[in-house]
Short mmCIF file of C-alpha atoms in Angstrom, two decimals:
data_model
loop_
_atom_site.label_atom_id
_atom_site.label_comp_id
_atom_site.label_asym_id
_atom_site.label_seq_id
_atom_site.Cartn_x
_atom_site.Cartn_y
_atom_site.Cartn_z
CA MET A 435 177.20 158.39 20.52
CA ASP A 436 179.48 158.89 23.53
CA PHE A 437 179.83 162.22 25.37
CA PRO A 438 183.50 163.12 25.74
CA ILE A 439 184.92 164.53 28.99
CA ARG A 440 188.46 165.75 29.50
CA VAL A 441 189.79 165.60 33.06
CA TYR A 442 191.11 168.99 34.16
CA TYR A 443 193.16 169.95 37.19
CA GLU A 444 190.05 171.31 38.93
CA ASP A 445 188.53 167.77 38.78
CA THR A 446 191.32 166.12 40.67
CA ASP A 447 192.72 165.80 44.17
CA ALA A 448 196.35 166.65 45.07
CA GLY A 449 197.47 163.29 43.56
CA GLY A 450 195.94 164.00 40.14
CA VAL A 451 193.10 161.47 40.64
CA VAL A 452 189.50 162.55 39.90
CA TYR A 453 187.73 163.36 43.18
CA HIS A 454 184.77 161.00 43.72
CA SER A 455 182.02 163.64 43.59
CA ASN A 456 183.19 164.89 40.20
CA TYR A 457 182.01 161.66 38.55
CA LEU A 458 178.50 162.84 39.39
CA LYS A 459 179.18 166.03 37.47
CA PHE A 460 180.36 164.06 34.42
CA PHE A 461 177.24 161.94 34.50
CA GLU A 462 175.00 165.02 34.93
CA ARG A 463 176.57 166.73 31.87
CA ALA A 464 175.98 163.61 29.78
CA ARG A 465 172.31 163.37 30.83
CA THR A 466 171.83 167.08 29.96
CA GLU A 467 173.37 166.47 26.51
CA PHE A 468 171.21 163.35 26.11
CA LEU A 469 168.10 165.56 26.46
CA ARG A 470 169.58 168.21 24.22
CA GLN A 471 170.15 165.62 21.52
CA TYR A 472 166.35 165.34 21.37
CA ASN A 473 165.90 169.15 21.38
CA PHE A 474 164.94 169.45 25.06
CA SER A 475 167.11 172.11 26.71
CA GLN A 476 167.13 172.80 30.45
CA GLN A 477 166.25 176.46 29.83
CA GLU A 478 163.17 175.56 27.79
CA LEU A 479 162.03 173.07 30.38
CA PHE A 480 162.56 175.70 33.13
CA ALA A 481 160.44 178.14 31.13
CA GLN A 482 157.64 175.58 31.35
CA SER A 483 158.29 175.15 35.12
CA ILE A 484 159.54 171.60 34.46
CA ALA A 485 162.74 170.02 35.64
CA PHE A 486 164.26 166.58 35.93
CA VAL A 487 165.81 166.09 39.38
CA VAL A 488 167.90 163.26 40.68
CA LYS A 489 165.80 161.11 42.99
CA LYS A 490 168.25 158.29 43.47
CA ILE A 491 171.75 157.43 42.34
CA GLU A 492 173.81 154.34 42.74
CA ILE A 493 177.48 154.59 41.68
CA GLU A 494 180.30 152.13 41.47
CA TYR A 495 183.89 153.25 41.25
CA LYS A 496 186.01 150.61 39.49
CA PHE A 497 189.19 152.34 38.44
CA PRO A 498 190.41 155.93 38.89
CA ALA A 499 190.36 158.56 36.22
CA ARG A 500 193.37 160.89 36.20
CA LEU A 501 194.42 164.36 35.14
CA ASP A 502 194.30 164.87 31.34
CA ASP A 503 192.44 161.60 30.67
CA LEU A 504 190.00 161.71 27.79
CA LEU A 505 186.84 159.90 28.89
CA ASN A 506 183.50 158.99 27.32
CA VAL A 507 180.16 158.82 29.14
CA GLU A 508 177.73 156.31 27.69
CA THR A 509 174.10 157.03 28.64
CA THR A 510 171.11 154.80 28.06
CA ILE A 511 167.57 154.69 29.36
CA SER A 512 166.57 151.36 30.85
CA ALA A 513 163.05 152.24 32.06
CA PHE A 514 160.28 154.75 32.16
CA LYS A 515 157.60 155.17 34.73
CA LYS A 516 154.88 157.83 34.89
CA ALA A 517 157.07 160.50 36.43
CA THR A 518 160.58 158.95 36.40
CA ILE A 519 163.30 157.84 34.00
CA LEU A 520 165.95 155.33 34.91
CA PHE A 521 169.31 156.03 33.28
CA GLN A 522 172.26 153.70 33.07
CA GLN A 523 175.57 155.49 32.65
CA ASN A 524 179.12 154.25 32.22
CA LEU A 525 182.36 156.17 32.20
CA TRP A 526 184.88 154.72 29.80
CA LYS A 527 188.57 155.24 29.05
CA ASP A 528 190.30 153.28 26.26
CA GLY A 529 187.66 150.57 26.23
CA GLY A 530 187.70 150.04 30.02
CA CYS A 531 184.81 151.01 32.30
CA LEU A 532 186.01 153.22 35.13
CA SER A 533 182.65 153.89 36.79
CA SER A 534 178.99 152.89 36.45
CA ALA A 535 175.90 154.66 37.71
CA THR A 536 172.20 153.96 37.85
CA VAL A 537 170.35 157.27 38.07
CA THR A 538 166.62 157.73 38.67
CA VAL A 539 165.39 161.20 37.77
CA ALA A 540 161.91 162.51 38.57
CA CYS A 541 160.01 165.01 36.48
CA VAL A 542 158.83 167.85 38.76
CA ASP A 543 156.67 170.91 38.56
CA LEU A 544 159.00 173.71 39.72
CA VAL A 545 156.09 175.86 41.00
CA LYS A 546 154.50 173.15 43.18
CA MET A 547 157.75 171.31 43.75
CA LYS A 548 155.95 168.03 43.23
CA PRO A 549 156.37 165.12 40.79
CA ILE A 550 154.39 165.28 37.53
CA ALA A 551 153.94 162.94 34.60
CA ILE A 552 156.66 163.22 32.00
CA PRO A 553 155.28 165.38 29.23
CA ASP A 554 154.05 163.28 26.23
CA ASP A 555 156.40 165.01 23.75
CA ILE A 556 159.43 164.15 25.86
CA ARG A 557 158.27 160.60 26.50
CA GLN A 558 157.50 160.00 22.80
CA ALA A 559 160.81 161.44 21.60
CA LEU A 560 162.87 159.35 24.00
CA GLN A 561 160.90 156.13 23.62
CA THR A 562 160.97 156.13 19.82
CA ASN A 563 164.77 156.31 19.71
CA LYS A 564 167.51 153.92 20.64
CA PHE A 565 168.00 155.34 24.13
CA SER A 566 171.72 156.00 23.87
CA ILE A 567 174.15 158.80 23.56
#
């Protein structure tokens, strides 16, 4: 399942082209919805003093997105480690890939501000599914 994004004026520069940092916001929203699909909300994780934070991101801009474009973010998991998840994300418009990102997120204890093992329930839910949204 793709996560739809509509480009609004606030996302663009004076020429109507999506400003480069806003692609990060689009990818962040899709990862949040990816977790929500498996019934893991940010608020519930925060209540347990757990968060997933971006540790590393590599992004490639291929073609510009523009004002009023309807885009889709495809999100997949390509790897798990003890405390990290590696996401592959692509931003699509009309069958063409506009941008790709590889995002490493770390599971952290918000009280200690240190990495922790991904909770078993989250790991099991994500590993037993097809890893895509």
